[in-house]
CSV table of C-alpha atoms and ligand atoms in Angstrom, one decimal:
chain,number,residue,atom,x,y,z
A,1,MET,CA,22.7,-7.0,22.0
A,2,THR,CA,20.2,-9.6,20.3
A,3,THR,CA,20.9,-11.2,17.0
A,4,PRO,CA,19.0,-9.5,14.5
A,5,MET,CA,16.5,-11.7,12.4
A,6,PHE,CA,18.1,-11.2,9.2
A,7,ASP,CA,21.8,-10.5,8.6
A,8,LYS,CA,21.1,-8.2,5.6
A,9,VAL,CA,17.7,-6.9,4.3
A,10,ALA,CA,17.8,-5.2,1.0
A,11,LEU,CA,14.9,-2.8,-0.1
A,12,ILE,CA,14.6,-1.7,-3.8
A,13,GLY,CA,13.2,1.9,-3.5
A,14,VAL,CA,13.0,3.7,-0.2
A,15,GLY,CA,10.2,6.2,-0.5
A,16,LEU,CA,7.3,6.1,2.2
A,17,ILE,CA,7.0,2.6,2.8
A,18,GLY,CA,10.9,1.8,2.3
A,19,SER,CA,11.8,4.7,4.6
A,20,SER,CA,9.1,3.7,7.0
A,21,LEU,CA,10.5,0.1,7.1
A,22,CYS,CA,14.1,1.2,7.8
A,23,HIS,CA,12.9,3.0,10.9
A,24,ALA,CA,10.8,0.0,11.9
A,25,MET,CA,13.7,-2.4,11.3
A,26,ARG,CA,15.9,-0.1,13.3
A,27,ARG,CA,13.5,0.4,16.1
A,28,ALA,CA,13.3,-3.7,16.5
A,29,GLY,CA,16.8,-4.5,15.5
A,30,LEU,CA,15.4,-6.9,13.0
A,31,ALA,CA,18.3,-6.4,10.4
A,32,GLY,CA,22.2,-6.3,10.9
A,33,THR,CA,22.4,-4.3,7.4
A,34,ILE,CA,20.2,-2.3,5.5
A,35,SER,CA,21.2,-1.6,1.8
A,36,ALA,CA,18.7,-0.1,-0.7
A,37,SER,CA,18.6,1.1,-4.2
A,38,ALA,CA,16.9,4.0,-5.6
A,39,ARG,CA,16.6,5.8,-8.8
A,40,THR,CA,17.6,9.3,-7.9
A,41,GLN,CA,20.8,10.5,-6.5
A,42,LYS,CA,18.9,12.7,-4.1
A,43,THR,CA,16.7,9.7,-2.7
A,44,ARG,CA,19.9,7.7,-2.1
A,45,ASP,CA,21.8,10.9,-0.6
A,46,THR,CA,18.8,11.3,1.6
A,47,ALA,CA,18.3,7.8,2.8
A,48,LEU,CA,22.1,7.5,4.0
A,49,ARG,CA,22.0,11.2,5.5
A,50,LEU,CA,19.1,10.1,7.6
A,51,GLY,CA,20.8,6.9,8.7
A,52,LEU,CA,17.9,5.0,7.1
A,53,VAL,CA,20.2,2.6,5.0
A,54,ASP,CA,23.9,1.3,5.7
A,55,GLU,CA,24.3,1.1,1.7
A,56,ALA,CA,22.7,3.0,-1.3
A,57,TYR,CA,23.1,1.8,-5.0
A,58,GLU,CA,21.7,3.1,-8.1
A,59,ASN,CA,21.3,-0.5,-9.6
A,60,ALA,CA,18.9,-3.0,-7.6
A,61,ALA,CA,21.2,-5.8,-8.6
A,62,ASP,CA,24.0,-4.2,-6.2
A,63,ALA,CA,21.6,-3.6,-3.5
A,64,VAL,CA,20.5,-7.4,-3.3
A,65,ARG,CA,23.8,-9.0,-3.3
A,66,ASP,CA,23.9,-11.2,-0.3
A,67,ALA,CA,20.7,-9.9,1.2
A,68,ASP,CA,18.5,-12.6,3.0
A,69,LEU,CA,15.4,-10.5,2.8
A,70,VAL,CA,14.9,-8.5,-0.3
A,71,ILE,CA,11.7,-6.5,-0.4
A,72,LEU,CA,10.6,-4.4,-3.5
A,73,CYS,CA,9.2,-0.8,-2.4
A,74,ILE,CA,8.6,0.7,-6.0
A,75,PRO,CA,5.3,1.4,-7.8
A,76,VAL,CA,3.9,-1.9,-8.8
A,77,GLY,CA,4.3,-1.6,-12.7
A,78,LEU,CA,8.0,-1.9,-12.2
A,79,SER,CA,8.1,-5.2,-10.4
A,80,GLY,CA,8.7,-7.4,-13.5
A,81,VAL,CA,11.7,-5.4,-14.6
A,82,ILE,CA,13.5,-5.3,-11.3
A,83,ALA,CA,12.8,-9.1,-10.8
A,84,ARG,CA,14.4,-9.5,-13.9
A,85,ASP,CA,17.5,-7.4,-13.1
A,86,ILE,CA,18.0,-8.9,-9.6
A,87,ALA,CA,17.3,-12.6,-10.3
A,88,PRO,CA,21.0,-13.6,-11.5
A,89,VAL,CA,22.2,-12.0,-8.1
A,90,LEU,CA,19.6,-13.0,-5.6
A,91,LYS,CA,20.9,-15.3,-2.7
A,92,PRO,CA,20.0,-18.9,-2.8
A,93,GLY,CA,17.6,-19.4,0.2
A,94,ALA,CA,16.7,-15.7,0.3
A,95,ILE,CA,12.9,-14.4,0.8
A,96,LEU,CA,11.9,-11.9,-1.9
A,97,SER,CA,8.9,-10.1,-1.1
A,98,ASP,CA,7.3,-6.9,-2.0
A,99,VAL,CA,4.8,-4.1,-0.5
A,100,GLY,CA,2.6,-3.2,-3.7
A,101,SER,CA,-0.6,-2.6,-3.3
A,102,VAL,CA,-2.2,-5.2,-6.1
A,103,LYS,CA,-1.0,-8.6,-5.8
A,104,LYS,CA,-2.0,-11.0,-8.6
A,105,SER,CA,-0.1,-8.5,-11.2
A,106,VAL,CA,3.1,-8.5,-9.0
A,107,ILE,CA,3.0,-12.2,-9.0
A,108,GLU,CA,2.4,-12.4,-12.9
A,109,GLN,CA,5.2,-10.1,-13.2
A,110,VAL,CA,7.7,-11.5,-10.7
A,111,MET,CA,7.1,-15.6,-11.4
A,112,PRO,CA,8.9,-15.7,-14.8
A,113,HIS,CA,12.1,-14.4,-13.5
A,114,LEU,CA,12.0,-16.0,-10.1
A,115,PRO,CA,15.3,-18.4,-9.2
A,116,LYS,CA,14.1,-21.8,-8.0
A,117,ASP,CA,15.9,-21.6,-4.9
A,118,VAL,CA,14.3,-18.2,-3.6
A,119,HIS,CA,11.3,-17.8,-1.6
A,120,PHE,CA,8.7,-15.4,-3.2
A,121,ILE,CA,6.2,-14.3,-0.8
A,122,PRO,CA,4.1,-11.2,-1.7
A,123,GLY,CA,3.0,-8.9,0.8
A,124,HIS,CA,1.2,-5.5,1.4
A,125,PRO,CA,1.1,-3.7,4.7
A,126,ILE,CA,-2.3,-1.7,4.7
A,127,ALA,CA,-0.7,1.3,6.0
A,128,GLY,CA,0.1,4.6,4.1
A,129,THR,CA,-0.1,8.5,4.1
A,130,GLU,CA,-0.6,10.8,1.1
A,131,HIS,CA,3.2,11.8,1.5
A,132,SER,CA,6.2,10.2,-0.5
A,133,GLY,CA,9.8,10.0,-0.4
A,134,PRO,CA,12.5,8.7,2.1
A,135,GLU,CA,11.9,11.5,4.3
A,136,ALA,CA,8.2,10.7,4.7
A,137,GLY,CA,8.7,7.6,6.5
A,138,PHE,CA,8.2,6.9,10.2
A,139,ALA,CA,8.8,3.8,12.6
A,140,GLU,CA,5.4,3.6,13.8
A,141,LEU,CA,3.3,3.6,10.2
A,142,PHE,CA,2.8,-0.1,10.8
A,143,ASP,CA,1.7,-0.2,14.4
A,144,HIS,CA,-1.5,-1.8,14.9
A,145,ARG,CA,-2.0,-2.0,11.2
A,146,TRP,CA,-2.7,-5.0,9.0
A,147,SER,CA,-0.1,-6.7,6.7
A,148,ILE,CA,-1.3,-9.1,4.2
A,149,LEU,CA,0.9,-11.9,2.9
A,150,THR,CA,-0.2,-13.7,-0.2
A,151,PRO,CA,2.1,-16.8,-0.7
A,152,ILE,CA,2.3,-18.7,-3.9
A,153,GLU,CA,1.8,-22.0,-4.7
A,154,ASN,CA,4.0,-24.1,-2.7
A,155,SER,CA,5.6,-21.3,-0.9
A,156,ASP,CA,7.7,-22.6,1.9
A,157,GLY,CA,6.0,-22.8,5.2
A,158,ALA,CA,9.1,-21.7,7.2
A,159,ALA,CA,9.9,-18.7,5.2
A,160,VAL,CA,6.4,-17.4,5.3
A,161,ALA,CA,6.6,-18.0,9.0
A,162,GLN,CA,9.7,-15.7,9.1
A,163,LEU,CA,8.2,-13.1,7.1
A,164,LYS,CA,5.2,-13.0,9.1
A,165,LYS,CA,7.5,-12.7,12.3
A,166,PHE,CA,9.3,-9.8,10.2
A,167,TRP,CA,6.4,-7.9,9.9
A,168,GLU,CA,5.0,-8.7,13.4
A,169,GLY,CA,8.5,-7.0,14.4
A,170,CYS,CA,7.5,-4.0,12.4
A,171,GLY,CA,4.4,-3.6,14.4
A,172,SER,CA,1.9,-5.1,12.4
A,173,HIS,CA,-0.7,-7.9,12.6
A,174,VAL,CA,-0.7,-10.4,9.8
A,175,GLU,CA,-3.3,-11.9,7.7
A,176,ILE,CA,-2.6,-14.5,5.0
A,177,MET,CA,-4.9,-15.0,2.0
A,178,THR,CA,-4.9,-15.3,-1.8
A,179,ALA,CA,-3.7,-12.9,-4.3
A,180,GLU,CA,-7.1,-12.8,-5.7
A,181,HIS,CA,-8.9,-12.3,-2.4
A,182,HIS,CA,-6.4,-9.4,-1.7
A,183,ASP,CA,-7.2,-7.8,-5.0
A,184,LEU,CA,-10.8,-7.7,-4.7
A,185,VAL,CA,-10.8,-6.6,-0.8
A,186,LEU,CA,-8.5,-3.6,-1.6
A,187,ALA,CA,-10.4,-2.7,-4.7
A,188,VAL,CA,-13.5,-2.2,-2.0
A,189,THR,CA,-11.6,-0.7,0.7
A,190,SER,CA,-8.8,1.5,-1.0
A,191,HIS,CA,-8.9,1.5,-4.6
A,192,LEU,CA,-12.4,2.7,-5.2
A,193,PRO,CA,-12.6,5.1,-2.3
A,194,HIS,CA,-9.1,6.7,-4.1
A,195,LEU,CA,-10.6,6.7,-7.4
A,196,ILE,CA,-13.7,8.7,-5.9
A,197,ALA,CA,-11.6,11.2,-4.4
A,198,PHE,CA,-9.4,12.2,-7.3
A,199,ASN,CA,-13.1,12.2,-9.3
A,200,ILE,CA,-14.6,14.5,-6.7
A,201,VAL,CA,-11.7,16.9,-6.3
A,202,GLY,CA,-11.4,17.3,-10.0
A,203,THR,CA,-14.9,17.8,-10.1
A,204,ALA,CA,-15.3,20.4,-7.5
A,205,THR,CA,-12.6,22.0,-8.9
A,206,ASP,CA,-14.0,22.4,-12.2
A,207,LEU,CA,-17.3,23.6,-10.8
A,208,GLY,CA,-15.6,26.0,-8.5
A,209,LYS,CA,-13.9,27.7,-11.7
A,210,VAL,CA,-16.3,30.8,-11.4
A,211,THR,CA,-15.9,31.0,-7.9
A,212,ASP,CA,-12.4,29.8,-6.8
A,213,SER,CA,-12.2,31.2,-3.8
A,214,GLU,CA,-15.4,29.8,-2.5
A,215,VAL,CA,-14.3,26.4,-2.9
A,216,ILE,CA,-11.2,27.1,-0.6
A,217,LYS,CA,-13.0,29.1,1.7
A,218,TYR,CA,-15.7,26.9,2.3
A,219,ALA,CA,-14.1,23.7,2.0
A,220,ALA,CA,-15.5,22.4,5.4
A,221,SER,CA,-14.2,18.9,6.6
A,222,GLY,CA,-16.2,16.7,3.9
A,223,PHE,CA,-14.1,18.3,1.0
A,224,ARG,CA,-10.9,18.6,2.9
A,225,ASP,CA,-10.8,14.8,3.8
A,226,PHE,CA,-11.0,14.2,-0.1
A,227,THR,CA,-8.4,16.6,-1.0
A,228,ARG,CA,-6.2,14.5,1.2
A,229,ILE,CA,-6.5,11.3,-0.4
A,230,ALA,CA,-6.7,13.2,-3.6
A,231,ALA,CA,-2.9,14.3,-3.1
A,232,SER,CA,-1.6,10.7,-3.2
A,233,ASP,CA,1.3,10.0,-5.5
A,234,PRO,CA,0.2,9.8,-9.2
A,235,VAL,CA,2.4,7.2,-10.5
A,236,MET,CA,1.7,4.8,-7.4
A,237,TRP,CA,-2.0,4.9,-8.1
A,238,ARG,CA,-1.8,5.0,-12.0
A,239,ASP,CA,-0.2,2.0,-11.7
A,240,VAL,CA,-2.6,0.4,-8.9
A,241,PHE,CA,-5.6,1.2,-11.2
A,242,LEU,CA,-3.8,-0.3,-14.4
A,243,HIS,CA,-2.7,-3.5,-12.5
A,244,ASN,CA,-6.0,-4.0,-10.7
A,245,LYS,CA,-8.2,-3.3,-13.6
A,246,GLU,CA,-10.5,-6.3,-13.3
A,247,ALA,CA,-11.3,-6.1,-9.4
A,248,VAL,CA,-11.6,-2.2,-9.7
A,249,LEU,CA,-13.9,-2.3,-12.7
A,250,GLU,CA,-16.2,-4.8,-11.0
A,251,VAL,CA,-16.6,-2.6,-7.9
A,252,LEU,CA,-16.8,0.4,-9.8
A,253,SER,CA,-19.8,-1.0,-11.8
A,254,ARG,CA,-21.6,-1.7,-8.3
A,255,PHE,CA,-20.6,1.7,-7.2
A,256,ASN,CA,-22.4,3.3,-10.6
A,257,GLU,CA,-25.2,1.2,-9.9
A,258,ASP,CA,-25.9,2.4,-6.0
A,259,ILE,CA,-25.1,6.2,-7.2
A,260,GLY,CA,-28.1,5.6,-9.7
A,261,ILE,CA,-30.3,4.5,-6.7
A,262,LEU,CA,-29.2,7.5,-4.6
A,263,THR,CA,-30.0,9.9,-7.5
A,264,ARG,CA,-33.2,8.6,-7.9
A,265,ALA,CA,-33.9,8.8,-4.4
A,266,ILE,CA,-33.3,12.3,-4.4
A,267,ARG,CA,-35.0,12.9,-7.6
A,268,ASP,CA,-38.2,11.3,-6.2
A,269,ASP,CA,-37.9,13.3,-2.9
A,270,ASP,CA,-37.7,9.7,-1.1
A,271,GLY,CA,-36.4,10.8,2.3
A,272,GLU,CA,-37.1,7.6,3.9
A,273,LYS,CA,-34.7,5.6,1.6
A,274,LEU,CA,-32.1,8.5,2.0
A,275,GLU,CA,-32.4,8.0,5.7
A,276,ALA,CA,-32.3,4.3,6.0
A,277,LEU,CA,-28.9,4.4,3.5
A,278,ILE,CA,-26.9,7.1,5.5
A,279,SER,CA,-28.2,5.5,8.8
A,280,ARG,CA,-26.8,2.1,7.9
A,281,THR,CA,-23.4,3.9,6.7
A,282,ARG,CA,-23.2,5.5,10.0
A,283,LYS,CA,-23.7,2.2,11.9
A,284,ILE,CA,-20.6,0.8,10.0
A,285,ARG,CA,-18.5,3.9,11.0
A,286,ARG,CA,-19.4,3.2,14.6
A,287,ASP,CA,-18.9,-0.3,14.6
A,288,LEU,CA,-15.5,0.2,12.7
A,289,LEU,CA,-14.2,2.6,15.5
A,290,GLU,CA,-15.4,0.0,18.2
A,291,GLU,CA,-13.4,-2.6,16.5
A,292,GLU,CA,-10.3,-0.5,16.3
A,293,ALA,CA,-10.6,0.4,19.7
A,294,GLN,CA,-10.8,-3.2,21.2
A,295,GLU,CA,-7.6,-4.3,18.7
A,296,LYS,CA,-5.4,-1.4,20.3
A,297,GLY,CA,-6.7,-2.3,23.9
A,298,GLU,CA,-5.8,-6.1,23.1
A,299,ASP,CA,-2.1,-5.2,22.4
B,1,NAP,P1,7.0,6.6,-3.2
B,1,NAP,O1,7.3,7.3,-1.7
B,1,NAP,O2,6.8,7.5,-4.4
B,1,NAP,O3,8.6,6.0,-3.3
B,1,NAP,C1,8.8,5.0,-4.5
B,1,NAP,C2,10.4,4.6,-4.8
B,1,NAP,O4,10.3,4.0,-5.9
B,1,NAP,C3,11.3,5.7,-4.5
B,1,NAP,O5,12.4,5.3,-3.7
B,1,NAP,C4,11.8,5.8,-6.1
B,1,NAP,O6,13.0,6.5,-6.4
B,1,NAP,C5,11.4,4.4,-6.4
B,1,NAP,N1,11.2,4.4,-8.0
B,1,NAP,C6,10.3,4.9,-8.6
B,1,NAP,N2,10.3,5.0,-9.8
B,1,NAP,C7,11.5,4.2,-10.2
B,1,NAP,C8,11.6,3.7,-11.3
B,1,NAP,N3,11.5,3.9,-12.5
B,1,NAP,N4,12.9,3.0,-11.1
B,1,NAP,C9,13.6,2.8,-9.8
B,1,NAP,N5,13.0,3.2,-8.7
B,1,NAP,C10,12.0,3.9,-8.8
B,1,NAP,O7,6.2,5.2,-3.0
B,1,NAP,P2,5.6,4.4,-1.7
B,1,NAP,O8,4.3,5.2,-1.3
B,1,NAP,O9,6.6,4.1,-0.9
B,1,NAP,O10,5.0,3.2,-2.6
B,1,NAP,C11,5.8,2.3,-2.8
B,1,NAP,C12,4.7,1.0,-3.0
B,1,NAP,O11,4.1,0.9,-1.9
B,1,NAP,C13,4.1,0.8,-4.1
B,1,NAP,O12,4.1,-0.2,-4.9
B,1,NAP,C14,2.7,1.0,-3.6
B,1,NAP,O13,1.6,0.5,-4.2
B,1,NAP,C15,2.8,0.4,-2.1
B,1,NAP,N6,2.1,0.9,-1.1
B,1,NAP,C16,1.9,2.2,-0.8
B,1,NAP,C17,1.3,2.8,0.2
B,1,NAP,C18,0.8,4.4,0.2
B,1,NAP,O14,0.1,4.8,1.1
B,1,NAP,N7,2.0,5.1,0.0
B,1,NAP,C19,0.8,2.0,1.0
B,1,NAP,C20,0.8,0.6,1.1
B,1,NAP,C21,1.6,0.1,0.0
B,1,NAP,P3,13.4,7.8,-6.4
B,1,NAP,O15,12.9,8.5,-4.9
B,1,NAP,O16,14.8,8.0,-6.4
B,1,NAP,O17,12.5,8.4,-7.6
């Protein structure tokens, strides 16, 4: 048997991402022991029953004792409170990371509590589904997907390299960037699309009040795809919008301008403009699929 990369890994939260990490760590033998904390007894029992974790605790501080790697897998708005609770018991030399969909706010929340001898390296796997909870996870979630690390000023190079290796062991490609850049990129590629999905499904449902059955009956692929995204976890997404406020508002204002241009093109019967725009977006989709196929082929 090969030696695990970390003797003990502690996860705070065992929902979709936490449980997928457990599966991926077990698959690759990355952790000697996996301990975790979760708010409810039900989640702790499920995590133990499924063999996701070896130890489950109610308090985060109990889970992180002696852990070499600690990963926060909770809604981003809780990062500060949890960091405060675990700080006194974090092992000197341990790596503290997270999987939150927002990075600048997590750094601002954690830094005031961070012990000097702990390496804090924020992270975010760009992989997920609309499902939540410990039973939603699976080992392949991170395979061929990007995980982003946003080291803070003076992050230890060796610790960053080790965390990069950990995510690669979980199946990911790893990219390193600043937290500011991450938050702007994700506002465009993930946060805005989710906001639009929540809005569209809400609007269509309101419009469909009179003809409820028709919204369901004729929900062809377009609307159906939006309902999948719009089924995402309300607490997680509330926190994402509130904690990436600046970047989301910036891209939302650009989106509103562009919607104005489209509105005008329809009102003015400007078929040329509509066709040009749709041709451009169609090409983006094709390029994206091509790039994905190439990436998978390379592995
Ligand atoms: P999830 O399935 O809803 O799991 C959340 C976990 O946090 C659960 O174990 C939950 O415990 C725990 N938790 C919630 N509120 C808590 C509280 N007040 N105190 C202590 N623990 C609490 O969420 P997830 O999808 O794994 O998301 C976790 C993180 O990953 C978020 O920061 C999110 O931004 C990020 N992320 C999500 C995705 C995605 O697609 N879902 C993708 C990439 C990154 P209980 O089960 O006991 O309530």
